[in-house]
Coordinates of C-alpha atoms in Angstrom, one line a residue:
M1420 CA 13.0 29.7 88.9
S1421 CA 13.6 32.9 90.8
G1422 CA 10.5 35.0 91.7
Y1423 CA 8.1 32.1 92.0
L1424 CA 5.9 31.4 95.0
K1425 CA 7.5 28.0 95.6
Q1426 CA 10.5 29.9 97.0
S1427 CA 8.4 31.7 99.6
P1428 CA 7.6 30.5 103.1
V1429 CA 4.4 28.4 103.4
S1430 CA 2.9 31.1 105.6
L1431 CA 3.2 33.6 102.7
Q1432 CA 1.9 31.1 100.3
F1433 CA -1.2 30.6 102.5
V1434 CA -1.7 34.4 102.8
T1435 CA -1.4 34.8 99.0
F1436 CA -3.9 32.0 98.3
L1437 CA -6.4 33.1 100.9
G1438 CA -6.0 36.7 99.7
F1439 CA -6.9 35.6 96.1
A1440 CA -9.8 33.6 97.4
F1441 CA -11.4 36.3 99.6
G1442 CA -10.5 39.0 97.0
F1443 CA -12.2 37.3 94.1
F1444 CA -15.2 36.3 96.2
A1445 CA -15.6 39.9 97.3
L1446 CA -15.3 41.1 93.7
Y1447 CA -18.0 38.6 92.7
L1448 CA -20.3 39.5 95.5
Y1449 CA -19.9 43.3 94.8
G1450 CA -20.5 42.8 91.1
L1451 CA -23.5 40.6 91.7
Q1452 CA -25.1 43.1 94.1
A1453 CA -24.5 45.9 91.6
I1454 CA -25.9 44.3 88.4
T1455 CA -28.8 42.2 89.7
P1456 CA -31.3 45.1 90.1
G1457 CA -30.6 46.4 86.6
V1458 CA -30.9 42.9 85.1
T1459 CA -33.9 41.5 87.0
G1460 CA -35.6 44.6 88.5
Q1461 CA -35.1 43.0 92.0
T1462 CA -32.4 43.0 94.6
L1463 CA -30.5 39.7 94.9
E1464 CA -32.1 39.0 98.3
A1465 CA -35.6 39.5 97.0
L1466 CA -34.8 37.3 94.0
Q1467 CA -33.5 34.5 96.2
S1468 CA -36.3 34.7 98.7
G1469 CA -39.2 35.1 96.3
T1470 CA -41.2 32.6 94.3
L1471 CA -39.3 31.8 91.2
T1472 CA -41.6 31.1 88.3
D1473 CA -40.1 33.3 85.7
P1474 CA -37.7 31.3 83.4
N1475 CA -35.5 34.4 82.9
S1476 CA -35.0 34.7 86.7
I1477 CA -34.1 31.0 86.9
G1478 CA -31.7 31.3 84.0
Y1479 CA -30.1 34.4 85.7
L1480 CA -29.6 32.4 88.9
K1481 CA -28.0 29.6 87.0
I1482 CA -25.6 32.1 85.4
T1483 CA -24.7 33.6 88.8
Q1484 CA -24.0 30.1 90.1
F1485 CA -21.7 29.4 87.2
L1486 CA -19.9 32.7 87.7
Y1487 CA -19.6 32.1 91.4
T1488 CA -17.9 28.7 90.8
I1489 CA -15.5 30.2 88.3
I1490 CA -14.6 33.4 90.1
A1491 CA -14.6 32.2 93.7
F1492 CA -12.8 28.8 93.1
F1493 CA -11.3 28.4 89.7
V1494 CA -9.6 31.7 89.2
P1495 CA -7.9 31.9 92.6
A1496 CA -6.6 28.3 92.3
A1497 CA -5.5 28.8 88.7
L1498 CA -3.8 32.1 89.4
F1499 CA -1.9 30.6 92.5
A1500 CA -0.8 27.6 90.5
Y1501 CA 0.5 29.9 87.7
L1502 CA 2.5 32.0 90.1
W1503 CA 3.8 29.0 92.1
Q1504 CA 6.2 27.7 89.4
P1505 CA 6.6 27.7 85.6
Y1506 CA 4.7 24.4 85.3
P1507 CA 1.3 24.8 86.9
V1508 CA -0.3 21.8 85.2
K1509 CA 2.5 19.6 86.5
Y1510 CA 2.3 21.2 90.0
L1511 CA -1.4 20.3 90.2
G1512 CA -1.0 16.8 89.0
L1513 CA -3.1 17.1 86.0
K1514 CA -1.8 14.2 84.1
T1515 CA -3.5 11.7 81.8
P1516 CA -4.9 8.8 83.9
S1517 CA -5.1 5.2 82.7
G1518 CA -8.5 3.5 82.1
L1519 CA -8.0 1.3 85.1
Q1520 CA -7.2 4.3 87.4
V1521 CA -10.4 6.0 86.3
I1522 CA -12.5 2.9 87.0
L1523 CA -10.9 2.4 90.4
A1524 CA -11.4 6.1 91.4
L1525 CA -15.1 6.0 90.3
L1526 CA -15.7 2.8 92.1
V1527 CA -14.2 4.3 95.3
M1528 CA -16.5 7.3 95.0
Y1529 CA -19.5 5.2 94.4
G1530 CA -18.6 2.7 97.2
C1531 CA -18.4 5.6 99.8
L1532 CA -22.1 6.6 99.2
P1533 CA -23.6 4.1 101.6
F1534 CA -21.4 5.3 104.4
A1535 CA -22.1 8.9 103.5
N1536 CA -25.9 8.2 103.5
L1537 CA -25.7 6.5 106.9
L1538 CA -23.9 9.5 108.4
G1539 CA -26.4 11.8 106.6
Q1540 CA -29.3 10.1 108.5
W1541 CA -27.7 10.9 111.8
N1542 CA -26.7 14.4 110.6
E1543 CA -30.3 15.2 109.9
T1544 CA -31.1 14.7 113.6
W1545 CA -28.7 17.3 114.7
P1546 CA -30.2 20.2 116.8
I1547 CA -29.6 23.3 114.8
S1548 CA -31.1 26.8 115.2
Q1549 CA -34.3 27.7 113.4
S1550 CA -32.5 30.4 111.4
A1551 CA -30.0 27.9 110.2
R1552 CA -32.9 25.6 109.2
D1553 CA -34.5 28.5 107.3
L1554 CA -31.4 29.2 105.4
Q1555 CA -31.0 25.6 104.4
N1556 CA -34.6 25.4 103.4
M1557 CA -34.2 28.4 101.2
A1558 CA -31.0 27.0 99.6
E1559 CA -32.8 23.7 99.0
K1560 CA -35.8 25.5 97.5
L1561 CA -33.5 27.5 95.1
L1562 CA -31.7 24.4 94.1
G1563 CA -34.9 22.5 93.5
V1564 CA -36.1 25.3 91.2
M1565 CA -32.8 25.5 89.4
L1566 CA -32.8 21.7 88.9
K1567 CA -36.3 21.4 87.3
M1568 CA -35.6 19.6 84.1
P1569 CA -38.6 19.3 81.8
T1570 CA -36.4 18.5 78.8
L1571 CA -33.2 16.5 78.0
Q1572 CA -31.5 19.8 77.1
D1573 CA -32.1 21.0 80.7
L1574 CA -30.5 17.8 82.0
F1575 CA -27.3 18.4 79.9
I1576 CA -27.2 22.1 81.0
N1577 CA -27.5 21.2 84.6
L1578 CA -24.8 18.5 84.3
V1579 CA -22.4 21.1 83.0
L1580 CA -23.4 23.7 85.6
V1581 CA -23.9 21.5 88.7
A1582 CA -21.6 18.5 88.0
I1583 CA -18.7 19.3 85.6
V1584 CA -17.8 23.0 86.2
P1585 CA -18.0 22.8 90.0
A1586 CA -16.0 19.6 90.1
I1587 CA -13.2 21.1 88.1
A1588 CA -13.1 24.4 90.0
E1589 CA -13.6 23.0 93.5
E1590 CA -11.0 20.2 93.0
L1591 CA -8.4 22.7 91.8
F1592 CA -9.2 24.9 94.8
F1593 CA -9.5 22.4 97.6
R1594 CA -7.4 19.4 96.6
G1595 CA -5.0 20.9 94.1
I1596 CA -4.0 23.9 96.2
F1597 CA -5.5 24.1 99.7
Q1598 CA -4.9 20.5 100.7
R1599 CA -1.4 20.6 99.5
L1600 CA -0.6 23.9 101.4
I1601 CA -1.9 22.3 104.6
I1602 CA 0.2 19.2 104.0
K1603 CA 3.2 21.4 103.4
A1604 CA 2.5 23.4 106.6
T1605 CA 1.8 20.4 108.9
G1606 CA 3.7 17.6 107.3
K1607 CA 0.7 15.4 108.2
V1608 CA -0.9 14.1 105.0
W1609 CA -4.0 12.4 106.3
L1610 CA -4.7 15.0 109.0
S1611 CA -4.5 17.6 106.2
V1612 CA -6.9 15.6 104.0
F1613 CA -9.4 15.5 106.9
I1614 CA -9.0 19.3 107.6
T1615 CA -9.6 20.1 104.0
S1616 CA -12.7 17.9 103.9
I1617 CA -14.1 19.7 106.9
L1618 CA -13.6 23.1 105.2
F1619 CA -14.9 21.8 101.9
S1620 CA -18.1 20.8 103.7
A1621 CA -18.4 23.9 105.8
I1622 CA -18.1 26.3 102.9
H1623 CA -21.3 24.8 101.4
G1624 CA -23.2 26.1 104.4
E1625 CA -25.5 23.2 104.9
M1626 CA -25.3 21.9 108.5
L1627 CA -27.8 19.1 107.9
G1628 CA -25.6 17.8 105.0
F1629 CA -22.3 18.5 106.7
L1630 CA -21.2 14.9 107.4
P1631 CA -21.9 13.4 104.0
R1632 CA -19.8 16.2 102.4
V1633 CA -17.0 15.5 104.8
V1634 CA -17.0 11.9 103.7
M1635 CA -17.0 12.9 100.0
G1636 CA -14.3 15.5 100.6
F1637 CA -12.1 13.0 102.4
T1638 CA -12.6 10.4 99.7
L1639 CA -11.6 12.9 97.0
G1640 CA -8.6 14.0 98.9
A1641 CA -7.5 10.4 99.5
I1642 CA -7.9 9.7 95.7
Y1643 CA -5.6 12.6 95.0
V1644 CA -3.0 11.6 97.6
L1645 CA -2.8 8.0 96.6
S1646 CA -2.9 8.6 92.8
G1647 CA -1.1 11.9 92.5
N1648 CA -3.6 12.7 89.7
L1649 CA -6.0 15.5 90.2
W1650 CA -8.1 14.4 87.2
L1651 CA -9.1 11.3 89.1
S1652 CA -10.5 13.4 91.9
I1653 CA -12.3 15.6 89.4
L1654 CA -13.9 12.7 87.6
A1655 CA -15.0 11.2 90.9
H1656 CA -16.5 14.5 91.9
I1657 CA -18.3 14.7 88.6
L1658 CA -19.7 11.2 89.2
N1659 CA -21.1 12.1 92.6
N1660 CA -22.7 15.4 91.4
G1661 CA -23.7 14.0 88.0
L1662 CA -25.4 11.0 89.5
Q1663 CA -27.5 13.1 91.7
V1664 CA -28.6 15.4 88.8
T1665 CA -29.3 12.4 86.6
M1666 CA -31.3 10.6 89.2
L1667 CA -33.3 13.8 89.9
Y1668 CA -34.1 14.0 86.2
L1669 CA -35.3 10.4 86.2
F1670 CA -37.4 11.0 89.3
Q1671 CA -39.0 14.1 87.8
H1672 CA -40.0 12.1 84.8
G1673 CA -41.3 9.1 86.8
M1674 CA -38.6 6.7 85.8
V1675 CA -37.5 6.2 89.5
K1676 CA -39.6 6.3 92.6
E1677 CA -37.1 7.6 95.2
D1678 CA -36.5 11.4 95.4
P1679 CA -32.7 11.8 95.3
M1680 CA -33.0 15.2 97.1
K1681 CA -34.0 13.3 100.2
N1682 CA -31.7 11.1 102.2
T1683 CA -32.6 7.4 101.5
P1684 CA -32.3 5.2 104.6
V1685 CA -29.5 2.7 104.3
E1686 CA -29.0 -0.5 106.4
W1687 CA -25.9 -0.6 108.5
Y1688 CA -24.8 -4.0 107.1
Y1689 CA -24.5 -2.4 103.6
V1690 CA -22.0 0.1 105.1
A1691 CA -20.2 -2.7 106.9
L1692 CA -19.8 -4.7 103.7
S1693 CA -18.7 -1.6 101.7
I1694 CA -15.8 -0.6 104.0
P1695 CA -13.5 -3.5 103.2
V1696 CA -14.4 -3.1 99.5
I1697 CA -13.4 0.6 99.7
I1698 CA -10.1 -0.2 101.4
G1699 CA -9.4 -2.8 98.7
L1700 CA -10.2 -0.3 96.0
F1701 CA -7.9 2.4 97.6
W1702 CA -5.1 -0.2 97.8
A1703 CA -5.5 -1.2 94.2
L1704 CA -5.5 2.5 93.1
S1705 CA -2.3 3.1 95.0
R1706 CA -0.7 0.0 93.4
K1707 CA -1.7 1.2 89.9
S1708 CA -0.5 4.8 90.5
V1709 CA 2.7 6.8 91.2
P1710 CA 1.6 9.0 94.1
M1711 CA 2.6 12.6 94.0
V1712 CA 4.4 12.8 97.3
M1713 CA 3.5 16.1 98.9
T1714 CA 5.6 16.9 102.0
D1715 CA 9.1 18.2 102.2
P1716 CA 11.9 15.8 103.0
E1717 CA 13.2 15.9 106.6
K1718 CA 16.8 16.7 107.1
R1719 CA 19.3 15.0 109.3
K1720 CA 21.4 17.1 111.6
D1721 CA 24.3 17.0 109.1
G1722 CA 21.9 18.5 106.5
E1723 CA 21.4 15.3 104.5
E1724 CA 17.9 15.0 103.2
V1725 CA 15.8 11.9 104.1
E1726 CA 13.2 10.7 101.7
E1727 CA 9.7 10.9 103.1
I1728 CA 6.2 10.2 101.8
G1729 CA 5.6 13.5 100.1
A1730 CA 9.1 14.4 98.9
D1731 CA 8.4 15.8 95.4
E1732 CA 10.3 18.1 93.2
N1733 CA 7.1 20.0 92.4
F1734 CA 6.4 20.9 96.0

């Protein structure tokens, strides 16, 4: 396996991956700035800050969001995995899950929502600058326009663009690559899951939704660590995003009364009851899985390797 990234120091692996990430993001941003005036007759800034009523403009923004997800997250992760070793699918842990594993992972994700909502209520009281609030309001406005769904076809399109594609791309990037690189660098599995969840939340750029995303990111990272199966994290991510899109569709058509775009108050005792349930679900998932151990084995002074949680031939 000579010539593969797995033989390089973890520092070089980090530099390579971050180079891919920043490079492809810069390429996307440059291309978007260059083609937007020709396609829409407006600059990108004017398009984002204006009143979006033209269906063509809305469609264009949806396309740019799709391309952003692919170019900024999917391509760097897929390219790094391809260069890491000859078996990128095996390296990422993309193996077929059992039905029980899928059910447990989805229940874990759903069970974490009360805790995420409770933290979200507190998060919304944070004192942030007016400029940060203005940026978040603009992002919410754009998202609200993009997620207007007068027809069932719009719902299916948004499920693909907002739930399925981002879940696959972001899980490959954050859990499949970034989290594993941090684990390899630090040797601390759960600290690395937490660090990754913070970055995952921060990169979305919404301070008033920071803590709920940290919870979601940590949950997804824990699912990956305990199961060794990235598909389970992807499916849990799809559930979270898809549930929000579906509930918004039902709200827009008067089938539910609560706006899912707003944080619904949750009582503390629901959270207290959900915590032992979540712990039990995580335990059951670990019992029904073969975790992909993700750290290097320690070595004794005489050179003999000692098996650790994380010792895996793929990493």
